[in-house]
Every structure is written in structure tokens, then in C-alpha cells.
Short mmCIF file of C-alpha atoms (C1' of nucleotides) in Angstrom, two decimals:
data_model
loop_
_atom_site.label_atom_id
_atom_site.label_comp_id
_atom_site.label_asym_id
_atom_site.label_seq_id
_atom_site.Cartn_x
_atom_site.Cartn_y
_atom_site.Cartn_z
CA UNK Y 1 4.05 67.30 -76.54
CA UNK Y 2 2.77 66.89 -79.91
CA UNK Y 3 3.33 64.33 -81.85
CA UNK Y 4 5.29 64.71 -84.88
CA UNK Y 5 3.86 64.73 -88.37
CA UNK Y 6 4.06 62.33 -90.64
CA UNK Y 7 3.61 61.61 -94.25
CA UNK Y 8 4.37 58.59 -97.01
CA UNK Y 9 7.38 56.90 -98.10
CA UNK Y 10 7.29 58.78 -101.36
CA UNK Y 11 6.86 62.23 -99.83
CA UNK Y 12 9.48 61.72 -97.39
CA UNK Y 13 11.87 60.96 -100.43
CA UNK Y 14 10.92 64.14 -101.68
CA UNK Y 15 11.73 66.20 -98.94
CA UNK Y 16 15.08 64.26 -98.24
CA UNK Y 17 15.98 65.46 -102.03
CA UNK Y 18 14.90 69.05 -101.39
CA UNK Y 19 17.32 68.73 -98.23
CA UNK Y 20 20.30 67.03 -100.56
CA UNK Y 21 19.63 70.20 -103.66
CA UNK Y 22 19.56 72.85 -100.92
CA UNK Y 23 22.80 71.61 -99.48
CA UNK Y 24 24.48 71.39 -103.05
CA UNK Y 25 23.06 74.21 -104.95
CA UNK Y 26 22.01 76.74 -101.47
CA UNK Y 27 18.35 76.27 -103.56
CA UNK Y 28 16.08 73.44 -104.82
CA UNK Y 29 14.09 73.68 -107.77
CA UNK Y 30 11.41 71.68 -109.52
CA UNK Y 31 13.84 70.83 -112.55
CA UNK Y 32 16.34 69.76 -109.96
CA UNK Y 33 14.10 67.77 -107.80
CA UNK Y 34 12.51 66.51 -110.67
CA UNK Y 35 16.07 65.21 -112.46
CA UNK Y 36 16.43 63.67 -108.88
CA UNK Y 37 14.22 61.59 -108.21
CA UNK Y 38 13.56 60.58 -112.14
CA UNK Y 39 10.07 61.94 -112.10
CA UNK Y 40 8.66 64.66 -114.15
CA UNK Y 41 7.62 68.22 -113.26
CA UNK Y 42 4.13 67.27 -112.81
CA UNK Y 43 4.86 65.06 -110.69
CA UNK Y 44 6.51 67.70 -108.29
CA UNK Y 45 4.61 70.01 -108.18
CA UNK Y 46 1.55 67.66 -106.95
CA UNK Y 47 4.13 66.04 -104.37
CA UNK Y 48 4.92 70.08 -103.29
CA UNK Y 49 0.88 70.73 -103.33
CA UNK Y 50 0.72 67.74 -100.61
CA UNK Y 51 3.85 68.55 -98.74
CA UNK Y 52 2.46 71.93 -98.81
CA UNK Y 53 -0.40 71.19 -97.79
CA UNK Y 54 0.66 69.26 -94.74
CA UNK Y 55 3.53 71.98 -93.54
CA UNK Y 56 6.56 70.76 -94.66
CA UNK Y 57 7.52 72.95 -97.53
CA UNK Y 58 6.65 76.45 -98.86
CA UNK Y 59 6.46 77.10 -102.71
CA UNK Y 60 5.52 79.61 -103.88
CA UNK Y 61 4.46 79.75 -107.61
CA UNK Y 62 7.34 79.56 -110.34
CA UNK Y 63 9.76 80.06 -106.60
CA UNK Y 64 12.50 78.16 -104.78
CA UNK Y 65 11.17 75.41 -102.71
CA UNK Y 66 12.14 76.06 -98.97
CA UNK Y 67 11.70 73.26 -95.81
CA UNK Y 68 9.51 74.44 -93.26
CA UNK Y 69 11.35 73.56 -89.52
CA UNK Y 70 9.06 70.56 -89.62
CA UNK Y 71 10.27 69.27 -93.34
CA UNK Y 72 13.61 70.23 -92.39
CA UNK Y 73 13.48 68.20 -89.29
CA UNK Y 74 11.76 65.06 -90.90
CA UNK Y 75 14.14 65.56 -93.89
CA UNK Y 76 17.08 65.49 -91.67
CA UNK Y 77 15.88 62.57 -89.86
CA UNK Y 78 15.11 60.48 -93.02
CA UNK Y 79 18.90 61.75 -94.58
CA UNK Y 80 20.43 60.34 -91.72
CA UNK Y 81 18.59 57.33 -91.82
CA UNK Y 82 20.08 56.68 -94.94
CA UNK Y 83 23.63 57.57 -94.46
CA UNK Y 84 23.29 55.36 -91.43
CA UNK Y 85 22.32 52.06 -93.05
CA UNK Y 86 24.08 52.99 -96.20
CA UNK Y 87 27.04 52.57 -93.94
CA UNK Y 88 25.94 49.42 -92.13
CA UNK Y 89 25.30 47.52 -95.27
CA UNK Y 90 28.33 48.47 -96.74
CA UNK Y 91 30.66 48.36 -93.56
CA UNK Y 92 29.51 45.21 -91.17
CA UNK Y 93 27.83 42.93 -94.02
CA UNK Y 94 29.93 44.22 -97.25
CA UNK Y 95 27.32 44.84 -99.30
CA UNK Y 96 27.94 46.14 -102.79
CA UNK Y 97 28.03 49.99 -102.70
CA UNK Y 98 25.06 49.77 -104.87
CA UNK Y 99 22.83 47.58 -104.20
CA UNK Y 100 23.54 49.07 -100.63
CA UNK Y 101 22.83 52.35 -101.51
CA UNK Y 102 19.39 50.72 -103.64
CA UNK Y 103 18.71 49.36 -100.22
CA UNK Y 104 18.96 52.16 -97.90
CA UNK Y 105 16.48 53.94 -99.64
CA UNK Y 106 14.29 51.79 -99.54
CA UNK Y 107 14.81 50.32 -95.71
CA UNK Y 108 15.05 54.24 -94.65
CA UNK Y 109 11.44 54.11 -94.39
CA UNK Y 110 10.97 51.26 -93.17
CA UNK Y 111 12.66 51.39 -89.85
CA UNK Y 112 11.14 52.76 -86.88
CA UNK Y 113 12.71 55.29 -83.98
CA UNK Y 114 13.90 52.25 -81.66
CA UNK Y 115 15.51 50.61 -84.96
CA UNK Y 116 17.34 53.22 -86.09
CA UNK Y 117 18.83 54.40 -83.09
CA UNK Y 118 20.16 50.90 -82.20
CA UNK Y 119 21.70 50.53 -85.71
CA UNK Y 120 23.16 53.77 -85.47
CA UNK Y 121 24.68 52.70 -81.70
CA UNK Y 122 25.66 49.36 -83.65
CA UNK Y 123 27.80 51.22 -86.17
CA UNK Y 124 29.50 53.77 -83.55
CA UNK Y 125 30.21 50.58 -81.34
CA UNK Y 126 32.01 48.83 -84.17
CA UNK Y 127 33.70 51.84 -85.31
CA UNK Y 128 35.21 53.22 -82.05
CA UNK Y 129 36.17 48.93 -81.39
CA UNK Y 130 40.30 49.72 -79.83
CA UNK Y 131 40.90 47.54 -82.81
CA UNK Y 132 42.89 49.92 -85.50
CA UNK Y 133 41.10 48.59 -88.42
CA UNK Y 134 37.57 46.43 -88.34
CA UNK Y 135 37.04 44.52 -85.04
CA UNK Y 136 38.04 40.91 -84.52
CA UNK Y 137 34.96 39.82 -84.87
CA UNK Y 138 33.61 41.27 -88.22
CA UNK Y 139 36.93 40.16 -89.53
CA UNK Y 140 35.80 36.62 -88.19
CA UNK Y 141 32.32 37.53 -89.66
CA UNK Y 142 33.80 37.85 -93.47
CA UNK Y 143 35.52 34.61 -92.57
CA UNK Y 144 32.91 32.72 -91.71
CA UNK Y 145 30.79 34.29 -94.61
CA UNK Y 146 33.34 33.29 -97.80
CA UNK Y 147 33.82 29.89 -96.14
CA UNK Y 148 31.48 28.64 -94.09
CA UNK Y 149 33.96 28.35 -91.51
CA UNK Y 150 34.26 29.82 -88.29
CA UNK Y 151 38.13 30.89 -87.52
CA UNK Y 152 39.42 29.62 -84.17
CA UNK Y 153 38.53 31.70 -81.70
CA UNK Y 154 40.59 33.20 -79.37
CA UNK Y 155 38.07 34.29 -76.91
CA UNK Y 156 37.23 31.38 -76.05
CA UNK Y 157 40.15 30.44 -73.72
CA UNK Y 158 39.87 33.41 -71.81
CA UNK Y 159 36.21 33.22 -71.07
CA UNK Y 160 36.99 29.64 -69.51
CA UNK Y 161 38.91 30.76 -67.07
CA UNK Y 162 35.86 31.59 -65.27
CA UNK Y 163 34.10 28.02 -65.78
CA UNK Y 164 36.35 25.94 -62.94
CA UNK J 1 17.14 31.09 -117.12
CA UNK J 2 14.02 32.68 -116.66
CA UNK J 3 14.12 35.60 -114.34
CA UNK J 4 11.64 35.28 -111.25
CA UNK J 5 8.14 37.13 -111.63
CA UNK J 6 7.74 40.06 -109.18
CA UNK J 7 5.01 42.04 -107.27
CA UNK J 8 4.41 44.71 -105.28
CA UNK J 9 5.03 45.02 -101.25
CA UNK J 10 1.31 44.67 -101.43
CA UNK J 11 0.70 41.74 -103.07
CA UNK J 12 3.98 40.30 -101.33
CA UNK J 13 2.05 40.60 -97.83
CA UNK J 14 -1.16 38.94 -99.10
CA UNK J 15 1.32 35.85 -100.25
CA UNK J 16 2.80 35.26 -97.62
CA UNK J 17 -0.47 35.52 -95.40
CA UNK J 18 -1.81 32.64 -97.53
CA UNK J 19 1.59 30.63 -96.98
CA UNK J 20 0.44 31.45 -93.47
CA UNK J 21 -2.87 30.35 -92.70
CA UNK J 22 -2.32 26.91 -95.09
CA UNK J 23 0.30 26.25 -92.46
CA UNK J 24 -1.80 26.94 -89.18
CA UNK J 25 -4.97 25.56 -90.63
CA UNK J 26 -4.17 23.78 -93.91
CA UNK J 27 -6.48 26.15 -96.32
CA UNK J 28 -6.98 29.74 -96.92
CA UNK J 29 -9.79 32.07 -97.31
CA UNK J 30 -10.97 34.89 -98.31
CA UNK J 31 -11.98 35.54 -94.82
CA UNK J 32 -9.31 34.21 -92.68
CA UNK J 33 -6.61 36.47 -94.97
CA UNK J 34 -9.36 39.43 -94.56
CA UNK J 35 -8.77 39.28 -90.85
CA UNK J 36 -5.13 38.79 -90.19
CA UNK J 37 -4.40 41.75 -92.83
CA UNK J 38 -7.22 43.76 -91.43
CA UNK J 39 -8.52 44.73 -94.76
CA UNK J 40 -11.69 43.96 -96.16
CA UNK J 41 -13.12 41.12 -97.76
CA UNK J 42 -13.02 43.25 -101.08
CA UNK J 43 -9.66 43.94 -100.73
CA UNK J 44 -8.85 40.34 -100.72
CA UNK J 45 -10.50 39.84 -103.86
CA UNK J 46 -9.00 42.22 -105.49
CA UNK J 47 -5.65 41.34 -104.78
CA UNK J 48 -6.69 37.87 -105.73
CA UNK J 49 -7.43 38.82 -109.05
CA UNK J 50 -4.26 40.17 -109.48
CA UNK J 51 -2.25 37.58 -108.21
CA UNK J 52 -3.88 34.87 -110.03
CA UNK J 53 -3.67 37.11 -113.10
CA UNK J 54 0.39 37.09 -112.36
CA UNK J 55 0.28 33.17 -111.87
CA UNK J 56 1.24 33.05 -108.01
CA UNK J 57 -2.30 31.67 -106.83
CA UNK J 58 -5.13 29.85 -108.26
CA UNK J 59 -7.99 30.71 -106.83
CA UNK J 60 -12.23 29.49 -107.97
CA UNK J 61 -14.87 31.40 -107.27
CA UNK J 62 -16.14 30.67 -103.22
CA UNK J 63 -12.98 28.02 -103.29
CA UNK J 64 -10.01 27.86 -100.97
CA UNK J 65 -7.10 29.97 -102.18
CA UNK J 66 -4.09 27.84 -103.40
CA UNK J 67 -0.41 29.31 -103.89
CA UNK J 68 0.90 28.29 -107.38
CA UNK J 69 4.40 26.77 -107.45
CA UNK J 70 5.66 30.30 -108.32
CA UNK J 71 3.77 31.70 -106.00
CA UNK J 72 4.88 29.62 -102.74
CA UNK J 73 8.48 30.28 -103.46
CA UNK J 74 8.32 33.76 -103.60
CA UNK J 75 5.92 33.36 -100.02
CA UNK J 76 9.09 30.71 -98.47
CA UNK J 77 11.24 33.75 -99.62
CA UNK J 78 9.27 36.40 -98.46
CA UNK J 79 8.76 34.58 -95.04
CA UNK J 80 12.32 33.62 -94.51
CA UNK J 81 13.15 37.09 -94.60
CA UNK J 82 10.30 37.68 -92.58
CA UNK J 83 11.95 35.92 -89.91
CA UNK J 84 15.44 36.38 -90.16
CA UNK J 85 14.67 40.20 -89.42
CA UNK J 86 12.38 39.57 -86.54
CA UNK J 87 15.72 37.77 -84.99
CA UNK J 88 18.46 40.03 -85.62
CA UNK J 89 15.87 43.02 -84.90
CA UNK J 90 15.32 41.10 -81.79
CA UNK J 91 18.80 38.79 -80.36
CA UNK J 92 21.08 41.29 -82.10
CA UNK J 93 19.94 44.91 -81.37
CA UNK J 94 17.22 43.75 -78.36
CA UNK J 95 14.57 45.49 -80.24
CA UNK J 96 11.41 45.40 -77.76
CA UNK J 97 9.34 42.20 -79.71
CA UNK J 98 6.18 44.14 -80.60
CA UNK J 99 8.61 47.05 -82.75
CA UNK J 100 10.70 44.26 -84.23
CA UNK J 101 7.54 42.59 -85.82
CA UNK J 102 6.23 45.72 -87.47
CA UNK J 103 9.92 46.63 -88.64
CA UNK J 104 10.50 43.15 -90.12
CA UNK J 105 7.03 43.47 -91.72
CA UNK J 106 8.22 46.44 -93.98
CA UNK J 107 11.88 46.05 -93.66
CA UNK J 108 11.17 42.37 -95.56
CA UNK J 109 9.61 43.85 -98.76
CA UNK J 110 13.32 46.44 -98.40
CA UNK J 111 15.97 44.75 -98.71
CA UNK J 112 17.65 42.89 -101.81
CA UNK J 113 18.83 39.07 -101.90
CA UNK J 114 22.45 39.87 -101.38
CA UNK J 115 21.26 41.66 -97.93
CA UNK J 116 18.83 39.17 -97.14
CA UNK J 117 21.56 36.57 -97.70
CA UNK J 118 24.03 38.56 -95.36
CA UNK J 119 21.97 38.96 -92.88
CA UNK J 120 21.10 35.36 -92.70
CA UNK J 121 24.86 34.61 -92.44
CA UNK J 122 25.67 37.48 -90.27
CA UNK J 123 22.94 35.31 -87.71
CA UNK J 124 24.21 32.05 -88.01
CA UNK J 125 27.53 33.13 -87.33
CA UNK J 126 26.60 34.93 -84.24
CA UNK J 127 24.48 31.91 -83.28
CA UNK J 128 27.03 28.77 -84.13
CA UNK J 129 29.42 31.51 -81.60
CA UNK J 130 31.15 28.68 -79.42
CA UNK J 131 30.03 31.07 -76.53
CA UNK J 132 27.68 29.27 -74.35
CA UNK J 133 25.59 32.27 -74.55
CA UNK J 134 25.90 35.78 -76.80
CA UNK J 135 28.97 36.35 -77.90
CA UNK J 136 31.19 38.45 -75.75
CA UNK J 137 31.45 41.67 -77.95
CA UNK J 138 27.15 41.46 -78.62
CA UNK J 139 27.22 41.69 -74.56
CA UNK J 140 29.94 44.15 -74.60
CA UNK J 141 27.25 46.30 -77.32
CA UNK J 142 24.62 45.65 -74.95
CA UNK J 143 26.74 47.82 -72.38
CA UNK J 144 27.76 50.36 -74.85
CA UNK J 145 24.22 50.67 -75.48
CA UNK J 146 23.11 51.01 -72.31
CA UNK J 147 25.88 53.33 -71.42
CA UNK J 148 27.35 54.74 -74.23
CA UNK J 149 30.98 53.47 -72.59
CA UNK J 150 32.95 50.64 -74.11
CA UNK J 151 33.67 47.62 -71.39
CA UNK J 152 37.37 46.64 -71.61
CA UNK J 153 37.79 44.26 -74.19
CA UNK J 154 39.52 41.13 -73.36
CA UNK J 155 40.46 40.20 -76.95
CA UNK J 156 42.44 43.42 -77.05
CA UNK J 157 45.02 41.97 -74.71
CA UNK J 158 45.64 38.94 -76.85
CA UNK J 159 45.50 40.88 -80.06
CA UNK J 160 48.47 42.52 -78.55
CA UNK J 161 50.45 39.70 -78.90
CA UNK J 162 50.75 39.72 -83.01
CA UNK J 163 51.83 43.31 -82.31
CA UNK J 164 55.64 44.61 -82.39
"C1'" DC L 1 -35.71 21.56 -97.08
"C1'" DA L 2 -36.07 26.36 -95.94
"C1'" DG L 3 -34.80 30.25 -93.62
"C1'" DA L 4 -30.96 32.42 -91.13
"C1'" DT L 5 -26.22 33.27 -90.85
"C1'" DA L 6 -21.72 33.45 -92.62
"C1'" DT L 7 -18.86 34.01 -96.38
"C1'" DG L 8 -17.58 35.71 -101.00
"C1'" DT L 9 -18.14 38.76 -105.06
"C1'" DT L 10 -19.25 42.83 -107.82
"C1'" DA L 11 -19.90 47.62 -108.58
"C1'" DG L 12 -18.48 51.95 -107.87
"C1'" DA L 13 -16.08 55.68 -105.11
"C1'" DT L 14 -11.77 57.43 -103.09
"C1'" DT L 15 -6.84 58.29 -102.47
"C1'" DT L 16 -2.20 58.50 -103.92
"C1'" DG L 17 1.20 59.08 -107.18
"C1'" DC L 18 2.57 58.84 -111.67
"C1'" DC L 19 2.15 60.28 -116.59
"C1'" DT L 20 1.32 63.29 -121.20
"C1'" DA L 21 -0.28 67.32 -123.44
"C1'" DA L 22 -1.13 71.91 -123.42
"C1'" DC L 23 -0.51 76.26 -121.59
"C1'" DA L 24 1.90 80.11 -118.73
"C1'" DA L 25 5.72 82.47 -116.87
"C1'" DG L 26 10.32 83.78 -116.67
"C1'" DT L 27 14.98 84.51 -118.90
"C1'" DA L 28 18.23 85.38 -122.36
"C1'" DA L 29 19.62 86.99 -126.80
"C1'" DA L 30 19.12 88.98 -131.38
"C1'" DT M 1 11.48 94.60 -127.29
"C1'" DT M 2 10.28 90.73 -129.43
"C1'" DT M 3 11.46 86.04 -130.31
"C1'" DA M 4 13.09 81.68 -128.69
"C1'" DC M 5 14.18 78.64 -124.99
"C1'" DT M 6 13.77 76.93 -120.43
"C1'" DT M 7 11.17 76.12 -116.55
"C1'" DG M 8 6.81 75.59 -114.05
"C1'" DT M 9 1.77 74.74 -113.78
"C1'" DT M 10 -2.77 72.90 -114.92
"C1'" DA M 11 -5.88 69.63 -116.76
"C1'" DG M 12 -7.01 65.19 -117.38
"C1'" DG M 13 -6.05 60.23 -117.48
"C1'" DC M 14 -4.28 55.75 -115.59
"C1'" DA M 15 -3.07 52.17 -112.18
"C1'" DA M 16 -2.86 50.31 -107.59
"C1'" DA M 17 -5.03 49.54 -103.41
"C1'" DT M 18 -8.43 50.62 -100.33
"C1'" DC M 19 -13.29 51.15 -98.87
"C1'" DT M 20 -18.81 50.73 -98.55
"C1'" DA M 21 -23.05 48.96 -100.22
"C1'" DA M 22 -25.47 45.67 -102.50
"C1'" DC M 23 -25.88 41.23 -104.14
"C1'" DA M 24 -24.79 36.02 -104.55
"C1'" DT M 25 -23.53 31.67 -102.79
"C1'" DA M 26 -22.67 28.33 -99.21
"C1'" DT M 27 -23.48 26.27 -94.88
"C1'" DC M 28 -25.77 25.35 -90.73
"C1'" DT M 29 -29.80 24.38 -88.09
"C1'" DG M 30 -34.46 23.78 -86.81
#
DNA sequence: CAGATATGTTAGATTTGCCTAACAAGTAAA
DNA sequence: TTTACTTGTTAGGCAAATCTAACATATCTG
């Protein structure tokens, strides 16, 4: 099996706005991309020369910019990276929705495979807890976080009933 | 109050490799940094230039490299962080050891203070649990984990109690 | 102390990604 | 259809960070 391509922090960001445009507009354009990611045409079109180059987009001159399977695939993987720990910041540690969403792109590529898919497991474990709202814990967690304090915790006299 | 100097992910790494070695062997060189960052002894002296340009070390020509006051905070910080990803990478999500290090690596140079300062809490408070061991709903995630099913939670049955 | 070895620096090239300025192509409207 | 406007491309430059090759300094050892 071959391994799967790769490419840097700043092209991945490109193709996960190609990926966002496409799904918003059904096309993605330099302008667009460009508007984006608060760079300027030039810029672009050398990041679509390299991505290009390295089979994850096809552009054709003064065209729409389409994902190849392989962009699509990586783009797709980097977009839910994001969603992911866009959710975990804001969600388990309360994070600011934007300074959260500041921080997701940025930790997005930073996290490997293993990573990832354990925060991702983290999240659906926390959000299918029986509990109807946020899990004892994490409501323990914002507790102990404002105050210092750690609430009383009922656990505890269960567990001992198997210490004798 | 003056707002703290910044520097690139790159130059981040080099400080905190010089906190480093004056720990574990009370100076730094060019050398010893050269080796644990696996770049070359040019690259070292470039980024030396730099940082003593930016006021974070002081550094004479064939001298040991010093961290300026500036400089050694930002190293503390960037080393705290450092660590306190390596152990929620590793005790909270069991993140094989050699993965967590290279996430933390990046992931430190991601995230923002408020994260960082989450994080840190989100740790001790898992850590001062008054379970002997991991907390019972980090071993319950373990098994969701492995299994993708969801033990039965003891809390549930005393939650029940504020219920009706 | 003098040569050999290790360490550090400088010069210059390369890569990546950004920019501005100038030009080219497409689109819309008079 | 010809002019004006928008969009896209090309050329060329800059900054960061890396490298190799060549040179300089320091240190060790006979």
C-alpha cells in the first residue's frame, strides 16, 4: 500500500479552503481562495502551481480549481481535523470560540493519525456520556477550574465498596 | 505593560533547546544545540543571530550561548507546554510515548495561553482525582476506546437520585 | 609550543511562501 | 464591438530557514 502524500502546513490550508469554497459556492476560485485565506492572487496561483504539481488539484489556466481524489481526501482529513478540535477546545476545556477556532487551525497540523483519532474518540465518549447534558465530570472539571476546588465527589463512596 | 516579544516556531525550538542543555550540562553550544536539533552548525548560527538580534540570547563569538531574561521566560513557557502535552497526549489519551513527543513538539508552538492554561488545569484536576488510580470515567474511555461500547456507569445510578 | 582535531563562523546557494507591479484574459455594458 | 472592469497570471524581489564548502579559532596532545 502506498503511502499517502503529503505536503506543508500552508498547502494543506489551501486545499482545506478549496474544500470549504467548493462546498459553499459548488466552485472555488482564485479571488475566493485568495479573500480566504487573506493572501493575494499571486500568492495562489504559486500555492496551485505546487499543489499542482504534487497531484492534489487541477487548474487549469483562468479555470475553476478542482481536488484531485488525493486533495480531496487530504482536504477532508485536515477539515475534519479542525471541526474536531474546534469542538474539543470549545466543548471539554471552554475555550473562547475564537481563540478556539485561532487554535484549531493551527493544532490541525500539528497532530498526527494516533492523536487525532483518540481526540475524536474523546469527544464521542463525552458526548454520548447517559448524562442529558455535559458529564459529571466535566461539570466537576469547570468547577475545579473557576475555583481551584475540587467538588465532593460522589464516586468515591461507591468505588470503596470494593476496598474491605 | 509591555507586551511580550515573539518569534517564530523556529526560533521557539532553538530556545528552548538552549534552556535544555544549560539544564543537563550547565552551558550551551553551538554544537551540542546542532546535534539535538539535527541541523547544522550553520543553522545554529544563524538562528543565533536572530535571536540575539530580538534580545532573547546573548551570545560572543566561540562563547557559550546564554538565554537573556526575556529569552528564558519565553523557553520556561515554551517548555512547560512542552510538557504538559507530552502528559495529557500520554496519561489522558494513552498516546504510544514516541508519537506523543513529536505531537507535543509541534502541538507546543499551536496552541494559545488560554489553551495552554486549560490544559494544565484540565491535568491537575484529573491528577489531584481522589481515585487511587485514573479516574473512573478516564478508565471507562479507555474501554470505549478499545471497544467503541460504553461500560455502565456507576455515577449514573446516583445521579438518579436528584431526579423526579 | 606546534600540529592535529574539534568546534565555530562566513559566504553563498536553495527552498518555500509571501508580496508588488505589470500584463493578459475574460465579462459586461454602452 | 469596443471600452471598462474584474479576475488571473507572470516576473521579480524579499525574508526565513536550511544546507555545503571554505575558512577561523580553540583545545588537546605529543
Amino acid at each position: 500500500m502506498r503511502k499517502d502524500k503529503r505536503c506543508s502546513s500552508d498547502m494543506e490550508d489551501y486545499l482545506e479552503a478549496i474544500l470549504v469554497l467548493k462546498r459553499e459556492n459548488k466552485v472555488a476560485r482564485v479571488r475566493d481562495i485568495s479573500q480566504l485565506m487573506n493572501v493575494k492572487p499571486p500568492s495562489v496561483a504559486s500555492a496551485l502551481h505546487t499543489l499542482s504539481r504534487d497531484g492534489f488539484v487541477i487548474h487549469e489556466s483562468y479555470g475553476y480549481v478542482e481536488l484531485t481524489p488525493e486533495g480531496e481526501k487530504l482536504a477532508k482529513r485536515i477539515q475534519s481535523r479542525h471541526e474536531m478540535l474546534n469542538k474539543f477546545l470549545r466543548e471539554i476545556l471552554c475555550i473562547n470560540p475564537k481563540i478556539a477556532a485561532e487554535d484549531a487551525c493551527r493544532m490541525e497540523h500539528a497532530i498526527s493519525q494516533e492523536t487525532s483519532r483518540k481526540l475524536t474518540k474523546f469527544l464521542e465518549f463525552v458526548q454520548t456520556c447517559p448524562d442529558h447534558d455535559r458529564p459529571d465530570w466535566l461539570k466537576s472539571f469547570d468547577h475545579y477550574f473557576k475555583t481551584g476546588k475540587r467538588l465532593k465527589c460522589k464516586v468515591r463512596v461507591l468505588k470503596q465498596k470494593d476496598s474491605t
